[in-house]
mmCIF file of N, CA and C in Angstrom:
data_model
loop_
_atom_site.group_PDB
_atom_site.id
_atom_site.type_symbol
_atom_site.label_atom_id
_atom_site.label_comp_id
_atom_site.label_asym_id
_atom_site.label_seq_id
_atom_site.Cartn_x
_atom_site.Cartn_y
_atom_site.Cartn_z
ATOM 1 N N ASN A 1291 5.896 -29.068 24.341
ATOM 2 C CA ASN A 1291 5.796 -28.763 25.752
ATOM 3 C C ASN A 1291 7.117 -28.156 26.224
ATOM 4 N N ALA A 1292 7.030 -27.019 26.915
ATOM 5 C CA ALA A 1292 8.217 -26.283 27.357
ATOM 6 C C ALA A 1292 9.059 -27.093 28.338
ATOM 7 N N GLU A 1293 8.411 -27.776 29.257
ATOM 8 C CA GLU A 1293 9.153 -28.563 30.247
ATOM 9 C C GLU A 1293 9.946 -29.685 29.587
ATOM 10 N N ALA A 1294 9.367 -30.324 28.594
ATOM 11 C CA ALA A 1294 10.064 -31.403 27.892
ATOM 12 C C ALA A 1294 11.266 -30.856 27.127
ATOM 13 N N LEU A 1295 11.120 -29.680 26.544
ATOM 14 C CA LEU A 1295 12.223 -29.062 25.820
ATOM 15 C C LEU A 1295 13.376 -28.711 26.765
ATOM 16 N N ILE A 1296 13.057 -28.156 27.909
ATOM 17 C CA ILE A 1296 14.090 -27.826 28.903
ATOM 18 C C ILE A 1296 14.746 -29.097 29.424
ATOM 19 N N ARG A 1297 13.950 -30.117 29.684
ATOM 20 C CA ARG A 1297 14.485 -31.396 30.158
ATOM 21 C C ARG A 1297 15.439 -31.985 29.121
ATOM 22 N N SER A 1298 15.073 -31.903 27.849
ATOM 23 C CA SER A 1298 15.940 -32.406 26.769
ATOM 24 C C SER A 1298 17.236 -31.611 26.692
ATOM 25 N N ALA A 1299 17.133 -30.303 26.831
ATOM 26 C CA ALA A 1299 18.337 -29.461 26.801
ATOM 27 C C ALA A 1299 19.262 -29.818 27.957
ATOM 28 N N ARG A 1300 18.700 -30.055 29.132
ATOM 29 C CA ARG A 1300 19.513 -30.453 30.289
ATOM 30 C C ARG A 1300 20.226 -31.786 30.022
ATOM 31 N N GLU A 1301 19.539 -32.723 29.391
ATOM 32 C CA GLU A 1301 20.149 -34.011 29.066
ATOM 33 C C GLU A 1301 21.317 -33.846 28.098
ATOM 34 N N VAL A 1302 21.143 -32.974 27.108
ATOM 35 C CA VAL A 1302 22.224 -32.708 26.145
ATOM 36 C C VAL A 1302 23.436 -32.122 26.863
ATOM 37 N N VAL A 1303 23.190 -31.174 27.744
ATOM 38 C CA VAL A 1303 24.291 -30.549 28.489
ATOM 39 C C VAL A 1303 25.000 -31.580 29.353
ATOM 40 N N ARG A 1304 24.256 -32.424 30.034
ATOM 41 C CA ARG A 1304 24.883 -33.456 30.869
ATOM 42 C C ARG A 1304 25.678 -34.450 30.031
ATOM 43 N N LYS A 1305 25.155 -34.804 28.871
ATOM 44 C CA LYS A 1305 25.827 -35.791 28.026
ATOM 45 C C LYS A 1305 27.082 -35.228 27.368
ATOM 46 N N TYR A 1306 26.973 -34.017 26.793
ATOM 47 C CA TYR A 1306 28.077 -33.463 26.016
ATOM 48 C C TYR A 1306 28.892 -32.406 26.760
ATOM 49 N N GLY A 1307 28.372 -31.905 27.863
ATOM 50 C CA GLY A 1307 29.101 -30.915 28.653
ATOM 51 C C GLY A 1307 29.094 -29.519 28.075
ATOM 52 N N THR A 1308 28.290 -29.308 27.033
ATOM 53 C CA THR A 1308 28.253 -27.996 26.398
ATOM 54 C C THR A 1308 27.023 -27.879 25.513
ATOM 55 N N VAL A 1309 26.730 -26.669 25.112
ATOM 56 C CA VAL A 1309 25.729 -26.430 24.076
ATOM 57 C C VAL A 1309 26.366 -25.722 22.885
ATOM 58 N N ASN A 1310 27.568 -25.202 23.093
ATOM 59 C CA ASN A 1310 28.282 -24.498 22.030
ATOM 60 C C ASN A 1310 29.777 -24.703 22.236
ATOM 61 N N PHE A 1311 30.313 -25.719 21.587
ATOM 62 C CA PHE A 1311 31.707 -26.106 21.783
ATOM 63 C C PHE A 1311 32.664 -24.962 21.440
ATOM 64 N N ALA A 1312 32.432 -24.277 20.338
ATOM 65 C CA ALA A 1312 33.337 -23.191 19.927
ATOM 66 C C ALA A 1312 33.362 -22.074 20.961
ATOM 67 N N LEU A 1313 32.207 -21.701 21.496
ATOM 68 C CA LEU A 1313 32.154 -20.661 22.515
ATOM 69 C C LEU A 1313 32.864 -21.114 23.787
ATOM 70 N N ASP A 1314 32.671 -22.358 24.166
ATOM 71 C CA ASP A 1314 33.355 -22.880 25.350
ATOM 72 C C ASP A 1314 34.872 -22.858 25.164
ATOM 73 N N MET A 1315 35.334 -23.242 23.989
ATOM 74 C CA MET A 1315 36.776 -23.224 23.734
ATOM 75 C C MET A 1315 37.323 -21.803 23.792
ATOM 76 N N ALA A 1316 36.589 -20.857 23.225
ATOM 77 C CA ALA A 1316 37.029 -19.458 23.274
ATOM 78 C C ALA A 1316 37.080 -18.965 24.720
ATOM 79 N N ASP A 1317 36.092 -19.333 25.518
ATOM 80 C CA ASP A 1317 36.085 -18.927 26.921
ATOM 81 C C ASP A 1317 37.201 -19.603 27.709
ATOM 82 N N GLN A 1318 37.517 -20.837 27.349
ATOM 83 C CA GLN A 1318 38.605 -21.532 28.035
ATOM 84 C C GLN A 1318 39.948 -20.894 27.669
ATOM 85 N N VAL A 1319 40.124 -20.512 26.420
ATOM 86 C CA VAL A 1319 41.353 -19.810 26.012
ATOM 87 C C VAL A 1319 41.473 -18.498 26.777
ATOM 88 N N LYS A 1320 40.362 -17.798 26.953
ATOM 89 C CA LYS A 1320 40.377 -16.559 27.735
ATOM 90 C C LYS A 1320 40.795 -16.838 29.175
ATOM 91 N N ALA A 1321 40.277 -17.926 29.760
ATOM 92 C CA ALA A 1321 40.645 -18.290 31.132
ATOM 93 C C ALA A 1321 42.140 -18.602 31.222
ATOM 94 N N ILE A 1322 42.682 -19.270 30.218
ATOM 95 C CA ILE A 1322 44.116 -19.569 30.197
ATOM 96 C C ILE A 1322 44.918 -18.273 30.094
ATOM 97 N N ASN A 1323 44.496 -17.376 29.209
ATOM 98 C CA ASN A 1323 45.201 -16.099 29.070
ATOM 99 C C ASN A 1323 45.103 -15.255 30.334
ATOM 100 N N ASP A 1324 43.966 -15.314 31.012
ATOM 101 C CA ASP A 1324 43.833 -14.619 32.300
ATOM 102 C C ASP A 1324 44.816 -15.182 33.310
ATOM 103 N N ASP A 1325 44.974 -16.512 33.309
ATOM 104 C CA ASP A 1325 45.921 -17.142 34.237
ATOM 105 C C ASP A 1325 47.360 -16.769 33.883
ATOM 106 N N ILE A 1326 47.668 -16.675 32.593
ATOM 107 C CA ILE A 1326 49.002 -16.244 32.177
ATOM 108 C C ILE A 1326 49.287 -14.850 32.731
ATOM 109 N N TRP A 1327 48.301 -13.955 32.619
ATOM 110 C CA TRP A 1327 48.468 -12.598 33.159
ATOM 111 C C TRP A 1327 48.662 -12.649 34.674
ATOM 112 N N TYR A 1328 47.794 -13.415 35.355
ATOM 113 C CA TYR A 1328 47.865 -13.504 36.807
ATOM 114 C C TYR A 1328 49.221 -14.052 37.256
ATOM 115 N N GLN A 1329 49.676 -15.126 36.603
ATOM 116 C CA GLN A 1329 50.976 -15.702 36.960
ATOM 117 C C GLN A 1329 52.108 -14.718 36.675
ATOM 118 N N GLY A 1330 51.977 -13.948 35.603
ATOM 119 C CA GLY A 1330 52.970 -12.920 35.295
ATOM 120 C C GLY A 1330 53.043 -11.874 36.386
ATOM 121 N N GLU A 1331 51.899 -11.505 36.941
ATOM 122 C CA GLU A 1331 51.877 -10.547 38.055
ATOM 123 C C GLU A 1331 52.602 -11.108 39.275
ATOM 124 N N LYS A 1332 52.612 -12.427 39.396
ATOM 125 C CA LYS A 1332 53.307 -13.073 40.511
ATOM 126 C C LYS A 1332 54.769 -13.370 40.177
ATOM 127 N N GLY A 1333 55.198 -13.030 38.947
ATOM 128 C CA GLY A 1333 56.600 -13.208 38.569
ATOM 129 C C GLY A 1333 56.895 -14.422 37.723
ATOM 130 N N ASP A 1334 55.886 -15.203 37.363
ATOM 131 C CA ASP A 1334 56.088 -16.380 36.511
ATOM 132 C C ASP A 1334 55.758 -15.975 35.081
ATOM 133 N N TYR A 1335 56.787 -15.860 34.246
ATOM 134 C CA TYR A 1335 56.601 -15.396 32.868
ATOM 135 C C TYR A 1335 56.696 -16.510 31.835
ATOM 136 N N ASN A 1336 56.709 -17.751 32.280
ATOM 137 C CA ASN A 1336 56.842 -18.880 31.377
ATOM 138 C C ASN A 1336 55.465 -19.243 30.796
ATOM 139 N N ARG A 1337 55.093 -18.538 29.736
ATOM 140 C CA ARG A 1337 53.771 -18.707 29.119
ATOM 141 C C ARG A 1337 53.526 -20.140 28.654
ATOM 142 N N ASP A 1338 54.525 -20.749 28.035
ATOM 143 C CA ASP A 1338 54.352 -22.120 27.534
ATOM 144 C C ASP A 1338 54.067 -23.103 28.661
ATOM 145 N N LYS A 1339 54.782 -22.959 29.765
ATOM 146 C CA LYS A 1339 54.563 -23.848 30.916
ATOM 147 C C LYS A 1339 53.161 -23.649 31.487
ATOM 148 N N ILE A 1340 52.738 -22.403 31.605
ATOM 149 C CA ILE A 1340 51.411 -22.107 32.146
ATOM 150 C C ILE A 1340 50.326 -22.689 31.237
ATOM 151 N N LYS A 1341 50.482 -22.514 29.920
ATOM 152 C CA LYS A 1341 49.510 -23.074 28.968
ATOM 153 C C LYS A 1341 49.450 -24.593 29.060
ATOM 154 N N GLU A 1342 50.605 -25.200 29.226
ATOM 155 C CA GLU A 1342 50.671 -26.659 29.283
ATOM 156 C C GLU A 1342 50.062 -27.203 30.582
ATOM 157 N N GLU A 1343 50.285 -26.496 31.690
ATOM 158 C CA GLU A 1343 49.813 -26.977 32.986
ATOM 159 C C GLU A 1343 48.360 -26.616 33.274
ATOM 160 N N TRP A 1344 47.824 -25.596 32.613
ATOM 161 C CA TRP A 1344 46.479 -25.129 32.925
ATOM 162 C C TRP A 1344 45.423 -26.233 32.805
ATOM 163 N N PRO A 1345 45.396 -26.993 31.710
ATOM 164 C CA PRO A 1345 44.362 -28.044 31.614
ATOM 165 C C PRO A 1345 44.481 -29.102 32.709
ATOM 166 N N ILE A 1346 45.691 -29.387 33.132
ATOM 167 C CA ILE A 1346 45.894 -30.392 34.186
ATOM 168 C C ILE A 1346 45.384 -29.856 35.524
ATOM 169 N N LYS A 1347 45.708 -28.593 35.817
ATOM 170 C CA LYS A 1347 45.319 -27.992 37.100
ATOM 171 C C LYS A 1347 43.852 -27.580 37.144
ATOM 172 N N TYR A 1348 43.374 -26.968 36.063
ATOM 173 C CA TYR A 1348 42.071 -26.305 36.113
ATOM 174 C C TYR A 1348 41.037 -26.800 35.112
ATOM 175 N N GLY A 1349 41.433 -27.648 34.178
ATOM 176 C CA GLY A 1349 40.513 -28.065 33.116
ATOM 177 C C GLY A 1349 39.242 -28.725 33.616
ATOM 178 N N GLN A 1350 39.372 -29.708 34.478
ATOM 179 C CA GLN A 1350 38.199 -30.432 34.982
ATOM 180 C C GLN A 1350 37.303 -29.531 35.839
ATOM 181 N N PRO A 1351 37.858 -28.797 36.808
ATOM 182 C CA PRO A 1351 36.977 -27.903 37.583
ATOM 183 C C PRO A 1351 36.313 -26.831 36.709
ATOM 184 N N TRP A 1352 37.035 -26.351 35.697
ATOM 185 C CA TRP A 1352 36.467 -25.346 34.798
ATOM 186 C C TRP A 1352 35.263 -25.933 34.058
ATOM 187 N N ARG A 1353 35.397 -27.164 33.561
ATOM 188 C CA ARG A 1353 34.316 -27.815 32.825
ATOM 189 C C ARG A 1353 33.113 -28.072 33.734
ATOM 190 N N VAL A 1354 33.359 -28.544 34.947
ATOM 191 C CA VAL A 1354 32.267 -28.797 35.902
ATOM 192 C C VAL A 1354 31.515 -27.498 36.177
ATOM 193 N N TRP A 1355 32.261 -26.418 36.404
ATOM 194 C CA TRP A 1355 31.623 -25.122 36.655
ATOM 195 C C TRP A 1355 30.820 -24.680 35.431
ATOM 196 N N ARG A 1356 31.369 -24.873 34.256
ATOM 197 C CA ARG A 1356 30.687 -24.460 33.029
ATOM 198 C C ARG A 1356 29.348 -25.186 32.884
ATOM 199 N N VAL A 1357 29.327 -26.493 33.143
ATOM 200 C CA VAL A 1357 28.091 -27.258 33.050
ATOM 201 C C VAL A 1357 27.080 -26.748 34.078
ATOM 202 N N LYS A 1358 27.530 -26.505 35.302
ATOM 203 C CA LYS A 1358 26.629 -25.966 36.327
ATOM 204 C C LYS A 1358 26.057 -24.617 35.902
ATOM 205 N N GLU A 1359 26.890 -23.808 35.297
ATOM 206 C CA GLU A 1359 26.465 -22.491 34.825
ATOM 207 C C GLU A 1359 25.369 -22.619 33.753
ATOM 208 N N ILE A 1360 25.577 -23.511 32.802
ATOM 209 C CA ILE A 1360 24.597 -23.715 31.730
ATOM 210 C C ILE A 1360 23.285 -24.252 32.307
ATOM 211 N N LEU A 1361 23.383 -25.217 33.220
ATOM 212 C CA LEU A 1361 22.172 -25.786 33.823
ATOM 213 C C LEU A 1361 21.418 -24.745 34.645
ATOM 214 N N PHE A 1362 22.142 -23.887 35.325
ATOM 215 C CA PHE A 1362 21.514 -22.807 36.095
ATOM 216 C C PHE A 1362 20.738 -21.879 35.167
ATOM 217 N N ILE A 1363 21.360 -21.516 34.060
ATOM 218 C CA ILE A 1363 20.691 -20.623 33.099
ATOM 219 C C ILE A 1363 19.464 -21.306 32.508
ATOM 220 N N LEU A 1364 19.572 -22.592 32.203
ATOM 221 C CA LEU A 1364 18.402 -23.327 31.696
ATOM 222 C C LEU A 1364 17.267 -23.300 32.711
ATOM 223 N N ASP A 1365 17.591 -23.474 33.977
ATOM 224 C CA ASP A 1365 16.560 -23.464 35.018
ATOM 225 C C ASP A 1365 15.925 -22.080 35.157
ATOM 226 N N ARG A 1366 16.749 -21.050 35.108
ATOM 227 C CA ARG A 1366 16.256 -19.691 35.328
ATOM 228 C C ARG A 1366 15.592 -19.075 34.104
ATOM 229 N N ARG A 1367 16.195 -19.312 32.924
ATOM 230 C CA ARG A 1367 15.718 -18.631 31.722
ATOM 231 C C ARG A 1367 15.064 -19.559 30.712
ATOM 232 N N GLY A 1368 15.080 -20.855 30.977
ATOM 233 C CA GLY A 1368 14.497 -21.818 30.065
ATOM 234 C C GLY A 1368 13.042 -21.562 29.737
ATOM 235 N N PRO A 1369 12.210 -21.356 30.762
ATOM 236 C CA PRO A 1369 10.794 -21.098 30.459
ATOM 237 C C PRO A 1369 10.593 -19.851 29.595
ATOM 238 N N GLU A 1370 11.376 -18.831 29.863
ATOM 239 C CA GLU A 1370 11.297 -17.605 29.063
ATOM 240 C C GLU A 1370 11.710 -17.872 27.609
ATOM 241 N N ALA A 1371 12.783 -18.637 27.444
ATOM 242 C CA ALA A 1371 13.275 -18.938 26.102
ATOM 243 C C ALA A 1371 12.282 -19.797 25.321
ATOM 244 N N THR A 1372 11.711 -20.797 25.973
ATOM 245 C CA THR A 1372 10.753 -21.648 25.268
ATOM 246 C C THR A 1372 9.472 -20.877 24.933
ATOM 247 N N ALA A 1373 9.083 -19.947 25.772
ATOM 248 C CA ALA A 1373 7.912 -19.112 25.480
ATOM 249 C C ALA A 1373 8.150 -18.251 24.239
ATOM 250 N N ALA A 1374 9.388 -17.804 24.071
ATOM 251 C CA ALA A 1374 9.722 -16.985 22.897
ATOM 252 C C ALA A 1374 9.676 -17.805 21.606
ATOM 253 N N LEU A 1375 9.849 -19.129 21.728
ATOM 254 C CA LEU A 1375 9.809 -19.999 20.553
ATOM 255 C C LEU A 1375 8.393 -20.248 20.048
ATOM 256 N N SER A 1376 7.404 -20.059 20.905
ATOM 257 C CA SER A 1376 6.018 -20.353 20.510
ATOM 258 C C SER A 1376 5.408 -19.220 19.711
#
């Protein structure tokens, strides 16, 4: 049943916070590098400090947003994806 599959996927996302840990880590590294660039534009060139502080400042909100993003996609595209599996 498609609804049960989507419901299960949502539970996995809520429990683990991801569906693809490696992809999430790569995207988080990109977000950190984007912040390094942004801070550099503002005159802060201390890359090590920015890398060290990023998880403290933005890690939790980034993860919350990521989970919301995944759940949104499951809601919008889940039925289409499960139909393709049949």
